[in-house]
Amino acid sequence: MDKTREISEYLGDVLVSKERIQEMVKDLGRRITEDYKGKKLILIGVLKGGFVFMADLVREIKIPIEMDFIAVSSYGSSTKTSGVVRLIKDIDVPLNDKHVIIVEDIIDSGLTLTYLKEMFSARNPLSLKICTAFDKPDRRKVELTAEYTGITIPDKYVVGYGLDYDGILRNLHDLYELDEKVYK
Ligand code: 5GP
């Protein structure tokens, strides 16, 4: 599908509204602030999808934190997972004196975060947890649970709030279902 249409032509129903997302981010920010008081914390955002959530979340955390980003390959232009995870950009600070939270946009099969957890665990952080904006537990291929989960959603391909379809639609405030005609 070409990428020059009106945004509304790509979108199905709103699954999670902007207001509900803002509430969720505030709540997670409060919990992380409480849990990590007096601790050295770094948040590691997973690009590209996690950048919108990361930007909102860090501003709801009211303690000093470091932040960094990694990039991994995602679905490419298809809406089905390949199951292959490729690290495109790493962080360059040591983690052995820090508590770490990986910040992800969505957990689907769980393969990406299983890979990232193993990779970061090997660097001996003081602790390692996962924070995700959205979760699709019905799609899990491996056992994986985030310590901080924003909103659980059904098994639908979603776009907006950082999540893309073929590189576009990340710049929407709400989370939408992708219209079926786009990929069928
Ligand atoms: P997993 O490894 O858990 O299967 O997938 C994680 C990654 O797949 C996410 O970070 C995201 O980039 C992508 N992904 C999974 N589900 C969706 C979805 O419904 N919409 C979009 N746009 N990306 C998704």
mmCIF file of C-alpha atoms and ligand atoms in Angstrom:
data_model
loop_
_atom_site.group_PDB
_atom_site.id
_atom_site.type_symbol
_atom_site.label_atom_id
_atom_site.label_comp_id
_atom_site.label_asym_id
_atom_site.label_seq_id
_atom_site.Cartn_x
_atom_site.Cartn_y
_atom_site.Cartn_z
ATOM 1 C CA MET A 1 0.000 0.000 0.000
ATOM 2 C CA ASP A 2 1.377 3.427 -0.823
ATOM 3 C CA LYS A 3 2.245 5.735 2.056
ATOM 4 C CA THR A 4 0.662 8.965 0.927
ATOM 5 C CA ARG A 5 -2.991 8.362 1.810
ATOM 6 C CA GLU A 6 -4.995 10.077 4.524
ATOM 7 C CA ILE A 7 -4.084 8.572 7.930
ATOM 8 C CA SER A 8 -7.713 7.528 8.501
ATOM 9 C CA GLU A 9 -7.527 5.119 5.529
ATOM 10 C CA TYR A 10 -5.082 2.878 7.417
ATOM 11 C CA LEU A 11 -6.948 2.774 10.699
ATOM 12 C CA GLY A 12 -9.574 0.536 12.266
ATOM 13 C CA ASP A 13 -11.075 1.149 15.710
ATOM 14 C CA VAL A 14 -9.308 2.950 18.541
ATOM 15 C CA LEU A 15 -8.223 0.205 20.915
ATOM 16 C CA VAL A 16 -6.730 2.402 23.649
ATOM 17 C CA SER A 17 -7.426 6.132 23.863
ATOM 18 C CA LYS A 18 -4.861 8.849 24.424
ATOM 19 C CA GLU A 19 -6.406 9.607 27.828
ATOM 20 C CA ARG A 20 -6.176 5.990 28.961
ATOM 21 C CA ILE A 21 -2.546 5.831 27.757
ATOM 22 C CA GLN A 22 -1.657 8.997 29.690
ATOM 23 C CA GLU A 23 -3.200 7.547 32.845
ATOM 24 C CA MET A 24 -1.275 4.295 32.372
ATOM 25 C CA VAL A 25 2.040 6.112 31.880
ATOM 26 C CA LYS A 26 1.500 8.247 35.001
ATOM 27 C CA ASP A 27 0.722 5.149 37.034
ATOM 28 C CA LEU A 28 3.838 3.296 35.851
ATOM 29 C CA GLY A 29 5.957 6.412 36.507
ATOM 30 C CA ARG A 30 4.621 6.582 40.064
ATOM 31 C CA ARG A 31 5.346 2.904 40.700
ATOM 32 C CA ILE A 32 8.895 3.101 39.323
ATOM 33 C CA THR A 33 9.588 6.293 41.317
ATOM 34 C CA GLU A 34 8.485 4.515 44.482
ATOM 35 C CA ASP A 35 10.343 1.245 43.772
ATOM 36 C CA TYR A 36 13.697 2.821 42.877
ATOM 37 C CA LYS A 37 14.048 5.647 45.426
ATOM 38 C CA GLY A 38 17.705 5.881 46.504
ATOM 39 C CA LYS A 39 18.813 3.469 43.769
ATOM 40 C CA LYS A 40 20.943 4.040 40.685
ATOM 41 C CA LEU A 41 18.582 3.341 37.776
ATOM 42 C CA ILE A 42 19.002 3.277 34.019
ATOM 43 C CA LEU A 43 16.089 2.944 31.609
ATOM 44 C CA ILE A 44 16.956 1.347 28.286
ATOM 45 C CA GLY A 45 14.450 2.093 25.528
ATOM 46 C CA VAL A 46 14.005 -0.319 22.632
ATOM 47 C CA LEU A 47 13.980 1.524 19.297
ATOM 48 C CA LYS A 48 12.171 2.330 17.291
ATOM 49 C CA GLY A 49 8.743 1.442 18.667
ATOM 50 C CA GLY A 50 9.566 2.255 22.293
ATOM 51 C CA PHE A 51 10.614 5.872 21.753
ATOM 52 C CA VAL A 52 7.212 7.521 22.313
ATOM 53 C CA PHE A 53 6.461 5.550 25.469
ATOM 54 C CA MET A 54 10.009 6.080 26.750
ATOM 55 C CA ALA A 55 9.772 9.853 26.235
ATOM 56 C CA ASP A 56 6.490 10.005 28.161
ATOM 57 C CA LEU A 57 7.508 7.565 30.891
ATOM 58 C CA VAL A 58 10.821 9.196 31.853
ATOM 59 C CA ARG A 59 8.990 12.462 32.506
ATOM 60 C CA GLU A 60 6.670 10.716 34.980
ATOM 61 C CA ILE A 61 9.611 9.335 36.981
ATOM 62 C CA LYS A 62 10.541 11.740 39.746
ATOM 63 C CA ILE A 63 14.000 10.461 40.729
ATOM 64 C CA PRO A 64 17.332 10.986 38.929
ATOM 65 C CA ILE A 65 17.709 8.367 36.192
ATOM 66 C CA GLU A 66 20.005 7.633 33.300
ATOM 67 C CA MET A 67 18.618 6.600 29.952
ATOM 68 C CA ASP A 68 19.903 4.981 26.816
ATOM 69 C CA PHE A 69 18.558 3.227 23.739
ATOM 70 C CA ILE A 70 19.145 0.032 21.847
ATOM 71 C CA ALA A 71 17.786 -0.890 18.442
ATOM 72 C CA VAL A 72 16.646 -4.320 17.332
ATOM 73 C CA SER A 73 15.161 -5.519 14.082
ATOM 74 C CA SER A 74 11.389 -5.952 14.113
ATOM 75 C CA TYR A 75 8.843 -7.295 11.675
ATOM 76 C CA GLY A 76 9.993 -5.498 8.529
ATOM 77 C CA SER A 77 6.999 -4.747 6.370
ATOM 78 C CA SER A 78 4.956 -7.794 7.363
ATOM 79 C CA THR A 79 2.543 -8.034 10.301
ATOM 80 C CA LYS A 80 3.803 -11.504 11.299
ATOM 81 C CA THR A 81 6.870 -12.097 13.463
ATOM 82 C CA SER A 82 9.907 -13.758 11.924
ATOM 83 C CA GLY A 83 11.106 -14.875 15.354
ATOM 84 C CA VAL A 84 14.579 -13.642 14.505
ATOM 85 C CA VAL A 85 16.019 -10.868 16.665
ATOM 86 C CA ARG A 86 18.948 -8.806 15.418
ATOM 87 C CA LEU A 87 20.764 -6.185 17.493
ATOM 88 C CA ILE A 88 21.355 -3.073 15.389
ATOM 89 C CA LYS A 89 22.508 -0.629 18.080
ATOM 90 C CA ASP A 90 23.891 -1.426 21.532
ATOM 91 C CA ILE A 91 24.469 0.789 24.587
ATOM 92 C CA ASP A 92 28.008 1.724 25.540
ATOM 93 C CA VAL A 93 27.841 2.076 29.341
ATOM 94 C CA PRO A 94 28.593 -0.733 31.809
ATOM 95 C CA LEU A 95 25.595 -2.020 33.802
ATOM 96 C CA ASN A 96 27.278 -3.744 36.741
ATOM 97 C CA ASP A 97 26.677 -0.827 39.133
ATOM 98 C CA LYS A 98 23.096 -0.079 38.042
ATOM 99 C CA HIS A 99 19.528 -1.266 38.287
ATOM 100 C CA VAL A 100 18.121 -1.692 34.784
ATOM 101 C CA ILE A 101 14.622 -1.411 33.315
ATOM 102 C CA ILE A 102 14.151 -2.297 29.647
ATOM 103 C CA VAL A 103 11.371 -0.159 28.142
ATOM 104 C CA GLU A 104 9.448 -1.751 25.269
ATOM 105 C CA ASP A 105 6.368 -0.728 23.290
ATOM 106 C CA ILE A 106 4.636 -4.107 23.171
ATOM 107 C CA ILE A 107 5.218 -7.752 24.042
ATOM 108 C CA ASP A 108 3.896 -10.192 21.492
ATOM 109 C CA SER A 109 5.666 -13.574 21.129
ATOM 110 C CA GLY A 110 8.113 -12.530 23.878
ATOM 111 C CA LEU A 111 11.118 -13.502 21.742
ATOM 112 C CA THR A 112 12.642 -10.011 21.544
ATOM 113 C CA LEU A 113 12.645 -9.455 25.287
ATOM 114 C CA THR A 114 13.830 -12.976 26.074
ATOM 115 C CA TYR A 115 16.839 -12.273 23.890
ATOM 116 C CA LEU A 116 17.426 -8.830 25.423
ATOM 117 C CA LYS A 117 17.045 -10.114 28.984
ATOM 118 C CA GLU A 118 19.699 -12.754 28.388
ATOM 119 C CA MET A 119 22.010 -10.244 26.756
ATOM 120 C CA PHE A 120 21.730 -7.698 29.586
ATOM 121 C CA SER A 121 21.830 -10.314 32.376
ATOM 122 C CA ALA A 122 25.263 -11.342 31.120
ATOM 123 C CA ARG A 123 26.451 -7.798 31.959
ATOM 124 C CA ASN A 124 25.636 -8.349 35.655
ATOM 125 C CA PRO A 125 23.312 -5.426 36.485
ATOM 126 C CA LEU A 126 22.194 -5.019 40.124
ATOM 127 C CA SER A 127 18.699 -5.951 38.920
ATOM 128 C CA LEU A 128 16.903 -6.266 35.587
ATOM 129 C CA LYS A 129 13.208 -5.651 34.953
ATOM 130 C CA ILE A 130 10.918 -5.069 32.002
ATOM 131 C CA CYS A 131 8.421 -2.275 31.477
ATOM 132 C CA THR A 132 6.049 -2.508 28.518
ATOM 133 C CA ALA A 133 3.302 -0.145 27.412
ATOM 134 C CA PHE A 134 1.158 -2.907 25.879
ATOM 135 C CA ASP A 135 0.995 -6.658 26.212
ATOM 136 C CA LYS A 136 -0.597 -9.347 24.025
ATOM 137 C CA PRO A 137 -0.300 -12.403 26.311
ATOM 138 C CA ASP A 138 -2.372 -14.601 23.964
ATOM 139 C CA ARG A 139 0.447 -14.540 21.417
ATOM 140 C CA ARG A 140 3.292 -15.678 23.664
ATOM 141 C CA LYS A 141 5.684 -18.296 22.252
ATOM 142 C CA VAL A 142 7.974 -18.280 25.292
ATOM 143 C CA GLU A 143 7.207 -17.710 28.958
ATOM 144 C CA LEU A 144 7.845 -14.053 29.718
ATOM 145 C CA THR A 145 6.133 -11.573 32.048
ATOM 146 C CA ALA A 146 6.954 -7.896 32.447
ATOM 147 C CA GLU A 147 7.265 -6.536 35.988
ATOM 148 C CA TYR A 148 5.614 -3.308 34.784
ATOM 149 C CA THR A 149 2.796 -3.776 32.284
ATOM 150 C CA GLY A 150 0.715 -0.860 31.053
ATOM 151 C CA ILE A 151 -2.330 -2.225 29.236
ATOM 152 C CA THR A 152 -3.162 -5.776 28.189
ATOM 153 C CA ILE A 153 -4.736 -5.932 24.726
ATOM 154 C CA PRO A 154 -6.293 -8.674 22.571
ATOM 155 C CA ASP A 155 -4.534 -10.424 19.698
ATOM 156 C CA LYS A 156 -4.771 -7.624 17.113
ATOM 157 C CA TYR A 157 -2.109 -5.862 15.056
ATOM 158 C CA VAL A 158 -1.988 -2.348 16.489
ATOM 159 C CA VAL A 159 -0.478 0.950 15.365
ATOM 160 C CA GLY A 160 0.111 4.383 16.843
ATOM 161 C CA TYR A 161 1.823 5.563 20.037
ATOM 162 C CA GLY A 162 5.207 4.521 18.586
ATOM 163 C CA LEU A 163 3.981 1.336 16.905
ATOM 164 C CA ASP A 164 4.278 1.230 13.124
ATOM 165 C CA TYR A 165 2.969 -0.404 10.011
ATOM 166 C CA ASP A 166 5.800 -0.630 7.484
ATOM 167 C CA GLY A 167 7.540 2.351 9.074
ATOM 168 C CA ILE A 168 4.531 4.681 9.208
ATOM 169 C CA LEU A 169 1.764 5.513 11.736
ATOM 170 C CA ARG A 170 4.031 5.811 14.800
ATOM 171 C CA ASN A 171 2.972 9.430 15.252
ATOM 172 C CA LEU A 172 -0.547 8.893 16.584
ATOM 173 C CA HIS A 173 -1.668 9.726 20.124
ATOM 174 C CA ASP A 174 -4.071 6.783 20.414
ATOM 175 C CA LEU A 175 -3.525 3.063 19.813
ATOM 176 C CA TYR A 176 -5.513 1.754 16.816
ATOM 177 C CA GLU A 177 -6.226 -1.527 15.195
ATOM 178 C CA LEU A 178 -4.682 -1.585 11.724
ATOM 179 C CA ASP A 179 -7.448 -1.708 9.129
ATOM 180 C CA GLU A 180 -7.619 -5.214 7.661
ATOM 181 C CA LYS A 181 -7.671 -3.967 4.082
ATOM 182 C CA VAL A 182 -4.162 -2.607 4.547
ATOM 183 C CA TYR A 183 -2.588 -6.046 4.867
ATOM 184 C CA LYS A 184 -5.113 -8.446 3.263
HETATM 185 P P1 5GP B 1 7.903 -10.064 20.135
HETATM 186 O O1 5GP B 1 9.380 -10.371 20.031
HETATM 187 O O2 5GP B 1 7.411 -10.011 21.553
HETATM 188 O O3 5GP B 1 7.096 -10.999 19.282
HETATM 189 O O4 5GP B 1 7.652 -8.694 19.430
HETATM 190 C C1 5GP B 1 8.095 -7.514 19.892
HETATM 191 C C2 5GP B 1 8.119 -6.482 18.793
HETATM 192 O O5 5GP B 1 7.263 -6.787 17.699
HETATM 193 C C3 5GP B 1 7.614 -5.165 19.324
HETATM 194 O O6 5GP B 1 8.635 -4.431 19.900
HETATM 195 C C4 5GP B 1 7.045 -4.505 18.089
HETATM 196 O O7 5GP B 1 8.062 -3.817 17.418
HETATM 197 C C5 5GP B 1 6.578 -5.652 17.249
HETATM 198 N N1 5GP B 1 5.120 -5.865 17.397
HETATM 199 C C6 5GP B 1 4.500 -6.859 18.062
HETATM 200 N N2 5GP B 1 3.156 -6.730 17.991
HETATM 201 C C7 5GP B 1 2.929 -5.612 17.277
HETATM 202 C C8 5GP B 1 1.728 -4.925 16.868
HETATM 203 O O8 5GP B 1 0.592 -5.309 17.161
HETATM 204 N N3 5GP B 1 1.909 -3.791 16.136
HETATM 205 C C9 5GP B 1 3.140 -3.315 15.783
HETATM 206 N N4 5GP B 1 3.192 -2.204 15.078
HETATM 207 N N5 5GP B 1 4.282 -3.935 16.155
HETATM 208 C C10 5GP B 1 4.178 -5.060 16.890
#
